[in-house]
Amino acid sequence: MSPRGRLLLFLPSAAALLFLLIDGLHQLPGFGHYPGPYGYVLNGVGVSQRHATNLVTAVNFDYRAFDTLGEEFILFTATTAVVLILRHMRGEREQPGAADTRRENASEALRGLALAFVAALIVLGGYVVVHGALTPGGGFQGGVVLAAGAFVVFLAGEVVAMKRVAPEKLLELGDAAGAAGFVLIGIGGLIFADVFLQNFLDLGKPGSLNSGGTIVLVSIAIGIEVAGAFLLVWTEFLDQAVLVRSGGDEGE
Amino acid sequence: MSFLPYAVAAWLFVVGLYGIVTSRHLVHLAVCLTVVQSSTYLILLSTGYVRHGSAPIYADIPPVSTAVDPVVQALTLTDIVVESTITALLLALAVQAMKRFGSVDPSFLRQLRG
């Protein structure tokens, strides 16, 4: 179909879809008039039941932990798929010295600034991960900040150094260990409280770092997995940039 | 005014679809899909909003204060994670399409072969 024909088909159907969407959304309670009850119930009992002050994290890592387990494996599977799709094809090899040319392109100022960020980002990422049950944050957000901590090494133009800070073997290990850690915590619930993913640890005092029982452990497991998974995906994309194809051979 | 957030969500959805339909570049297409998905964040967060409610984080507010629904916020987090994985997968496929066809224009994908 020509681009013009496609657009002619799309415009009337988009108008109809927009009409249906607006009509359907009109039936929802107005903005700010939340009908409940789940949010109100959780806000009422969340802190006293789980001793976690950040109820979003409590929902993700405790009340709806089973759903988050599925979400975590979506991330795990997708990372595996990216690694699989971007594997070296036949006829591809790494361009000799490609990593070194990038190193020369970065200015000294950029390199200094980026390297100054590394430690700060890793500390911030760790902070966000372990305080997930208390203040805004948690394993997913902190994991991405942790991954960014290693990624600025690349922004500084040091591809080789990034591989040394975050070698692929370590990233794969982190990705897998984080995913397995979450499952093991769930099995811990099965053993000590008879229910999979049940919060079986001492809940501690609300507002202190060790409050929330298993929530903080799940947060750390997910933080490790997310950091590993994101860095693994980024490393795979970076590897593509230094690949060259020898002519003729078309892969499979 | 109480309908405005929903209207913006519906608009984002359709505008993202327009971008996907008219896209001439696979990376652009992946970005348009994120626009479509961002409409779902807006719908989720809008349905859970309570007028004058604060964030559902009781670290420094009284335990009895009104707060917005934490369930939809947790769902939005799930949504964001899924979106980032889908974007990564689509970009990886775009890299492979470039290698295979020498083009990132989606209309070249009709030459797709096994």
CSV table of C-alpha atoms in Angstrom, one decimal:
chain,number,residue,atom,x,y,z
A,1,MET,CA,0.0,0.0,0.0
A,2,SER,CA,1.3,3.5,-0.8
A,3,PRO,CA,2.0,5.8,2.1
A,4,ARG,CA,-0.8,8.1,0.8
A,5,GLY,CA,-3.3,5.3,0.7
A,6,ARG,CA,-2.3,4.2,4.1
A,7,LEU,CA,-2.8,7.7,5.5
A,8,LEU,CA,-6.2,8.0,3.8
A,9,LEU,CA,-7.2,4.7,5.4
A,10,PHE,CA,-5.8,5.8,8.8
A,11,LEU,CA,-7.3,9.2,9.2
A,12,PRO,CA,-11.0,8.3,9.2
A,13,SER,CA,-10.3,5.2,11.4
A,14,ALA,CA,-8.2,7.3,13.8
A,15,ALA,CA,-11.1,9.9,14.0
A,16,ALA,CA,-13.5,7.1,14.8
A,17,LEU,CA,-11.1,5.6,17.4
A,18,LEU,CA,-10.6,9.0,19.0
A,19,PHE,CA,-14.4,9.4,19.2
A,20,LEU,CA,-14.8,5.9,20.8
A,21,LEU,CA,-12.0,6.5,23.3
A,22,ILE,CA,-13.4,9.9,24.4
A,23,ASP,CA,-16.9,8.5,24.6
A,24,GLY,CA,-15.6,5.5,26.7
A,25,LEU,CA,-13.4,7.6,29.0
A,26,HIS,CA,-16.3,9.9,29.6
A,27,GLN,CA,-18.0,7.1,31.6
A,28,LEU,CA,-15.1,7.0,34.1
A,29,PRO,CA,-15.4,8.9,37.4
A,30,GLY,CA,-14.1,12.4,36.9
A,31,PHE,CA,-10.4,13.3,37.5
A,32,GLY,CA,-9.9,13.6,41.2
A,33,HIS,CA,-13.0,11.6,42.2
A,34,TYR,CA,-11.4,8.3,42.8
A,35,PRO,CA,-14.1,5.8,43.7
A,36,GLY,CA,-12.0,3.3,45.6
A,37,PRO,CA,-12.0,1.1,47.5
A,38,TYR,CA,-8.5,-0.5,47.1
A,39,GLY,CA,-6.5,2.6,47.3
A,40,TYR,CA,-8.3,3.8,50.4
A,41,VAL,CA,-8.0,0.4,52.1
A,42,LEU,CA,-4.3,0.1,51.3
A,43,ASN,CA,-3.6,3.7,52.5
A,44,GLY,CA,-5.4,2.9,55.7
A,45,VAL,CA,-3.8,-0.4,56.6
A,46,GLY,CA,-0.5,-0.5,54.6
A,47,VAL,CA,1.8,1.1,57.1
A,48,SER,CA,0.5,-0.8,60.1
A,49,GLN,CA,0.4,-4.2,58.2
A,50,ARG,CA,3.8,-4.0,56.5
A,51,HIS,CA,5.7,-1.2,58.4
A,52,ALA,CA,6.7,0.2,55.0
A,53,THR,CA,6.1,3.9,54.5
A,54,ASN,CA,6.3,3.9,50.7
A,55,LEU,CA,3.1,2.1,49.8
A,56,VAL,CA,3.9,1.9,46.1
A,57,THR,CA,6.9,-0.3,46.9
A,58,ALA,CA,4.8,-2.2,49.4
A,59,VAL,CA,2.2,-3.0,46.7
A,60,ASN,CA,4.9,-3.9,44.1
A,61,PHE,CA,7.2,-6.1,46.3
A,62,ASP,CA,4.7,-7.5,48.8
A,63,TYR,CA,0.9,-7.2,48.1
A,64,ARG,CA,1.3,-7.7,44.4
A,65,ALA,CA,4.7,-9.5,44.6
A,66,PHE,CA,3.5,-12.3,42.4
A,67,ASP,CA,2.7,-9.9,39.5
A,68,THR,CA,6.1,-8.3,40.0
A,69,LEU,CA,7.7,-11.7,39.7
A,70,GLY,CA,6.1,-12.0,36.3
A,71,GLU,CA,7.2,-8.5,35.4
A,72,GLU,CA,10.8,-9.3,36.5
A,73,PHE,CA,10.8,-12.3,34.2
A,74,ILE,CA,9.5,-10.2,31.3
A,75,LEU,CA,12.6,-8.1,31.8
A,76,PHE,CA,14.8,-11.2,32.1
A,77,THR,CA,13.3,-12.8,29.0
A,78,ALA,CA,13.5,-9.6,26.9
A,79,THR,CA,17.2,-9.1,27.9
A,80,THR,CA,17.9,-12.7,26.8
A,81,ALA,CA,16.1,-12.0,23.6
A,82,VAL,CA,18.2,-8.9,22.9
A,83,VAL,CA,21.4,-10.8,23.5
A,84,LEU,CA,20.2,-13.5,21.2
A,85,ILE,CA,19.1,-11.1,18.4
A,86,LEU,CA,22.3,-9.1,18.6
A,87,ARG,CA,24.7,-12.1,18.6
A,88,HIS,CA,27.6,-12.1,16.3
A,89,MET,CA,26.5,-13.3,12.9
A,90,ARG,CA,28.7,-15.2,10.5
A,91,GLY,CA,30.9,-12.8,8.6
A,92,GLU,CA,31.0,-10.3,11.4
A,93,ARG,CA,34.1,-9.4,13.3
A,94,GLU,CA,35.1,-6.6,15.6
A,95,GLN,CA,36.8,-3.7,13.9
A,96,PRO,CA,40.4,-3.8,15.0
A,97,GLY,CA,41.2,-0.7,17.2
A,98,ALA,CA,37.6,0.6,17.1
A,99,ALA,CA,37.5,0.9,20.9
A,100,ASP,CA,40.7,3.0,20.8
A,101,THR,CA,39.5,5.5,18.2
A,102,ARG,CA,36.5,6.3,20.4
A,103,ARG,CA,38.8,6.9,23.3
A,104,GLU,CA,40.6,9.6,21.4
A,105,ASN,CA,37.4,11.4,20.4
A,106,ALA,CA,36.4,12.4,24.0
A,107,SER,CA,37.6,15.7,25.3
A,108,GLU,CA,39.5,15.8,28.6
A,109,ALA,CA,36.7,17.9,30.2
A,110,LEU,CA,34.0,15.4,29.2
A,111,ARG,CA,36.1,12.5,30.5
A,112,GLY,CA,36.8,14.2,33.9
A,113,LEU,CA,33.2,15.2,34.4
A,114,ALA,CA,31.8,11.7,33.5
A,115,LEU,CA,34.3,9.9,35.7
A,116,ALA,CA,33.4,12.3,38.6
A,117,PHE,CA,29.8,11.1,38.2
A,118,VAL,CA,30.6,7.4,38.5
A,119,ALA,CA,31.0,7.2,42.2
A,120,ALA,CA,28.1,9.6,42.9
A,121,LEU,CA,25.7,7.7,40.7
A,122,ILE,CA,26.6,4.3,42.2
A,123,VAL,CA,26.1,5.7,45.7
A,124,LEU,CA,22.8,7.3,44.7
A,125,GLY,CA,21.7,4.0,43.0
A,126,GLY,CA,22.5,2.0,46.1
A,127,TYR,CA,20.7,4.5,48.3
A,128,VAL,CA,17.5,4.4,46.1
A,129,VAL,CA,17.5,0.6,46.1
A,130,VAL,CA,17.8,0.1,49.9
A,131,HIS,CA,15.4,2.9,50.8
A,132,GLY,CA,12.7,1.6,48.5
A,133,ALA,CA,10.4,0.8,51.4
A,134,LEU,CA,10.8,4.2,53.0
A,135,THR,CA,10.9,6.9,50.4
A,136,PRO,CA,10.2,7.2,46.6
A,137,GLY,CA,12.4,4.6,44.9
A,138,GLY,CA,12.9,0.9,44.9
A,139,GLY,CA,14.7,-1.8,43.0
A,140,PHE,CA,13.7,-0.8,39.5
A,141,GLN,CA,14.5,2.8,39.8
A,142,GLY,CA,17.7,2.3,41.8
A,143,GLY,CA,18.8,-0.4,39.4
A,144,VAL,CA,18.6,1.9,36.4
A,145,VAL,CA,20.6,4.6,38.4
A,146,LEU,CA,23.3,1.9,39.2
A,147,ALA,CA,23.5,0.9,35.6
A,148,ALA,CA,23.9,4.6,34.6
A,149,GLY,CA,26.8,4.7,37.0
A,150,ALA,CA,28.7,2.2,34.9
A,151,PHE,CA,27.4,3.7,31.6
A,152,VAL,CA,29.0,7.1,32.2
A,153,VAL,CA,32.3,5.4,31.9
A,154,PHE,CA,31.4,4.8,28.3
A,155,LEU,CA,30.2,8.4,27.9
A,156,ALA,CA,33.7,9.4,29.0
A,157,GLY,CA,34.9,7.6,25.8
A,158,GLU,CA,36.3,4.6,27.6
A,159,VAL,CA,34.7,1.6,26.0
A,160,VAL,CA,37.6,-0.6,27.2
A,161,ALA,CA,37.3,0.7,30.8
A,162,MET,CA,33.5,0.1,30.8
A,163,LYS,CA,34.1,-3.5,29.9
A,164,ARG,CA,36.5,-3.7,32.8
A,165,VAL,CA,34.1,-2.1,35.3
A,166,ALA,CA,31.2,-4.2,34.0
A,167,PRO,CA,32.4,-7.3,32.2
A,168,GLU,CA,29.6,-9.2,30.4
A,169,LYS,CA,30.1,-12.3,32.6
A,170,LEU,CA,29.4,-10.3,35.7
A,171,LEU,CA,26.4,-8.6,34.1
A,172,GLU,CA,24.9,-11.9,33.1
A,173,LEU,CA,25.5,-13.2,36.6
A,174,GLY,CA,23.8,-10.1,38.2
A,175,ASP,CA,20.8,-10.5,35.8
A,176,ALA,CA,20.4,-14.1,36.6
A,177,ALA,CA,21.2,-13.9,40.4
A,178,GLY,CA,18.7,-11.0,40.9
A,179,ALA,CA,15.9,-13.0,39.2
A,180,ALA,CA,16.7,-16.1,41.1
A,181,GLY,CA,17.0,-14.1,44.4
A,182,PHE,CA,13.4,-12.9,44.0
A,183,VAL,CA,12.2,-16.5,43.5
A,184,LEU,CA,14.2,-17.7,46.5
A,185,ILE,CA,12.7,-15.0,48.7
A,186,GLY,CA,9.3,-16.3,47.5
A,187,ILE,CA,10.2,-19.8,48.4
A,188,GLY,CA,11.4,-18.6,51.8
A,189,GLY,CA,7.8,-17.4,52.3
A,190,LEU,CA,6.6,-20.9,51.4
A,191,ILE,CA,8.9,-22.5,53.9
A,192,PHE,CA,8.6,-20.1,56.9
A,193,ALA,CA,5.0,-18.8,56.4
A,194,ASP,CA,3.4,-21.5,54.2
A,195,VAL,CA,2.6,-19.0,51.5
A,196,PHE,CA,4.7,-18.3,48.4
A,197,LEU,CA,6.1,-14.7,48.6
A,198,GLN,CA,4.6,-14.2,52.0
A,199,ASN,CA,6.5,-11.6,54.0
A,200,PHE,CA,8.1,-13.8,56.6
A,201,LEU,CA,10.8,-11.6,58.2
A,202,ASP,CA,10.6,-9.3,61.2
A,203,LEU,CA,8.9,-6.1,60.1
A,204,GLY,CA,10.9,-3.7,62.2
A,205,LYS,CA,10.0,-0.2,63.1
A,206,PRO,CA,8.3,1.9,60.4
A,207,GLY,CA,10.7,4.4,59.0
A,208,SER,CA,13.9,2.6,59.9
A,209,LEU,CA,16.1,1.0,57.2
A,210,ASN,CA,15.4,-2.6,58.2
A,211,SER,CA,11.6,-2.2,58.2
A,212,GLY,CA,9.3,-3.9,55.8
A,213,GLY,CA,10.6,-7.4,56.2
A,214,THR,CA,11.2,-9.1,52.8
A,215,ILE,CA,10.4,-5.9,50.9
A,216,VAL,CA,13.9,-4.5,51.2
A,217,LEU,CA,15.4,-7.9,50.2
A,218,VAL,CA,13.2,-8.1,47.1
A,219,SER,CA,14.2,-4.5,46.3
A,220,ILE,CA,17.9,-5.4,46.4
A,221,ALA,CA,17.4,-8.5,44.3
A,222,ILE,CA,15.5,-6.5,41.7
A,223,GLY,CA,18.1,-3.7,41.8
A,224,ILE,CA,20.8,-6.2,41.0
A,225,GLU,CA,18.8,-7.7,38.2
A,226,VAL,CA,17.8,-4.4,36.6
A,227,ALA,CA,21.3,-3.0,36.8
A,228,GLY,CA,22.7,-6.2,35.2
A,229,ALA,CA,20.0,-6.4,32.5
A,230,PHE,CA,20.2,-2.8,31.4
A,231,LEU,CA,24.0,-2.8,31.2
A,232,LEU,CA,23.9,-6.1,29.3
A,233,VAL,CA,21.5,-4.6,26.8
A,234,TRP,CA,23.6,-1.4,26.5
A,235,THR,CA,26.8,-3.5,26.1
A,236,GLU,CA,25.2,-5.5,23.3
A,237,PHE,CA,24.2,-2.3,21.4
A,238,LEU,CA,27.7,-0.9,21.9
A,239,ASP,CA,29.2,-4.0,20.6
A,240,GLN,CA,27.2,-3.6,17.4
A,241,ALA,CA,28.9,-0.2,16.9
A,242,VAL,CA,32.3,-1.7,16.7
A,243,LEU,CA,31.3,-4.6,14.4
A,244,VAL,CA,32.1,-4.6,10.7
A,245,ARG,CA,30.9,-7.1,8.2
A,246,SER,CA,33.1,-8.8,5.7
A,247,GLY,CA,31.5,-8.6,2.3
A,248,GLY,CA,29.7,-11.5,0.6
A,249,ASP,CA,28.7,-13.8,3.5
A,250,GLU,CA,25.2,-12.8,4.5
A,251,GLY,CA,24.9,-14.4,7.9
A,252,GLU,CA,22.6,-17.4,8.0
B,1,MET,CA,-11.8,20.4,33.4
B,2,SER,CA,-12.1,17.1,35.1
B,3,PHE,CA,-12.0,15.3,31.8
B,4,LEU,CA,-8.9,17.0,30.5
B,5,PRO,CA,-6.3,14.3,31.6
B,6,TYR,CA,-8.4,11.6,29.8
B,7,ALA,CA,-8.7,13.7,26.7
B,8,VAL,CA,-4.9,14.1,26.7
B,9,ALA,CA,-4.4,10.3,27.1
B,10,ALA,CA,-6.8,9.6,24.1
B,11,TRP,CA,-4.9,12.3,22.1
B,12,LEU,CA,-1.5,10.8,22.9
B,13,PHE,CA,-2.7,7.3,21.9
B,14,VAL,CA,-4.0,8.5,18.5
B,15,VAL,CA,-1.0,10.8,17.8
B,16,GLY,CA,1.3,7.9,18.5
B,17,LEU,CA,-0.6,5.6,16.2
B,18,TYR,CA,-0.4,8.4,13.5
B,19,GLY,CA,3.4,8.4,14.0
B,20,ILE,CA,3.6,4.6,13.6
B,21,VAL,CA,1.4,4.5,10.5
B,22,THR,CA,3.4,7.3,8.7
B,23,SER,CA,6.8,6.3,10.0
B,24,ARG,CA,9.7,6.1,7.6
B,25,HIS,CA,12.3,4.9,10.1
B,26,LEU,CA,12.3,2.0,12.5
B,27,VAL,CA,13.8,3.9,15.4
B,28,HIS,CA,11.2,6.6,14.9
B,29,LEU,CA,8.6,3.9,14.9
B,30,ALA,CA,9.8,2.5,18.3
B,31,VAL,CA,9.7,6.0,19.7
B,32,CYS,CA,6.1,6.5,18.5
B,33,LEU,CA,5.2,3.2,20.2
B,34,THR,CA,6.5,4.7,23.5
B,35,VAL,CA,4.2,7.7,22.9
B,36,VAL,CA,1.2,5.3,22.5
B,37,GLN,CA,2.2,3.6,25.8
B,38,SER,CA,2.6,6.9,27.7
B,39,SER,CA,-1.1,7.4,27.2
B,40,THR,CA,-1.7,4.3,29.4
B,41,TYR,CA,0.4,5.9,32.2
B,42,LEU,CA,-1.8,9.0,32.1
B,43,ILE,CA,-5.0,6.9,32.2
B,44,LEU,CA,-3.8,4.8,35.1
B,45,LEU,CA,-2.5,7.7,37.1
B,46,SER,CA,-5.6,9.8,36.4
B,47,THR,CA,-8.0,7.1,37.5
B,48,GLY,CA,-6.2,6.8,40.9
B,49,TYR,CA,-5.9,10.6,41.6
B,50,VAL,CA,-7.8,11.8,44.7
B,51,ARG,CA,-8.4,15.5,44.8
B,52,HIS,CA,-6.0,17.2,47.2
B,53,GLY,CA,-4.4,13.8,47.9
B,54,SER,CA,-0.7,13.5,48.5
B,55,ALA,CA,1.7,10.8,47.3
B,56,PRO,CA,1.1,7.4,49.0
B,57,ILE,CA,4.3,7.7,51.0
B,58,TYR,CA,3.8,8.0,54.7
B,59,ALA,CA,7.4,8.9,55.6
B,60,ASP,CA,6.7,12.5,56.5
B,61,ILE,CA,2.9,13.0,56.4
B,62,PRO,CA,0.4,12.1,59.1
B,63,PRO,CA,-0.9,8.5,58.8
B,64,VAL,CA,-4.5,9.7,58.4
B,65,SER,CA,-3.9,12.0,55.4
B,66,THR,CA,-5.6,11.5,52.1
B,67,ALA,CA,-3.3,10.0,49.5
B,68,VAL,CA,-3.8,8.9,45.9
B,69,ASP,CA,-4.2,5.2,45.0
B,70,PRO,CA,-0.9,3.3,45.3
B,71,VAL,CA,-2.2,0.4,43.3
B,72,VAL,CA,-2.3,2.2,40.0
B,73,GLN,CA,1.0,3.8,40.7
B,74,ALA,CA,2.5,0.4,41.1
B,75,LEU,CA,0.8,-0.7,37.9
B,76,THR,CA,2.3,2.3,36.1
B,77,LEU,CA,5.8,1.2,37.3
B,78,THR,CA,5.1,-2.2,35.8
B,79,ASP,CA,4.0,-0.5,32.6
B,80,ILE,CA,7.2,1.5,32.4
B,81,VAL,CA,9.4,-1.5,32.9
B,82,VAL,CA,7.5,-3.4,30.1
B,83,GLU,CA,7.8,-0.5,27.8
B,84,SER,CA,11.6,-0.2,28.3
B,85,THR,CA,12.1,-3.9,27.5
B,86,ILE,CA,9.9,-3.7,24.4
B,87,THR,CA,11.8,-0.6,23.2
B,88,ALA,CA,15.1,-2.5,23.7
B,89,LEU,CA,13.8,-5.5,21.7
B,90,LEU,CA,12.4,-3.3,18.9
B,91,LEU,CA,15.7,-1.4,18.6
B,92,ALA,CA,17.6,-4.7,18.5
B,93,LEU,CA,15.3,-5.8,15.7
B,94,ALA,CA,15.9,-2.5,13.9
B,95,VAL,CA,19.7,-3.1,14.1
B,96,GLN,CA,19.2,-6.6,12.5
B,97,ALA,CA,16.8,-5.2,9.9
B,98,MET,CA,19.5,-2.6,8.9
B,99,LYS,CA,22.0,-5.4,8.5
B,100,ARG,CA,19.7,-7.7,6.5
B,101,PHE,CA,18.1,-5.1,4.2
B,102,GLY,CA,20.5,-2.2,4.3
B,103,SER,CA,17.6,0.1,5.2
B,104,VAL,CA,15.6,1.2,8.3
B,105,ASP,CA,12.5,2.2,6.3
B,106,PRO,CA,9.6,-0.1,7.4
B,107,SER,CA,8.3,-0.3,3.8
B,108,PHE,CA,11.4,-2.3,2.9
B,109,LEU,CA,10.4,-5.0,5.3
B,110,ARG,CA,7.9,-6.4,2.8
B,111,GLN,CA,10.9,-8.2,1.3
B,112,LEU,CA,11.0,-10.1,4.5
B,113,ARG,CA,12.1,-13.7,3.9
B,114,GLY,CA,12.5,-16.7,6.1
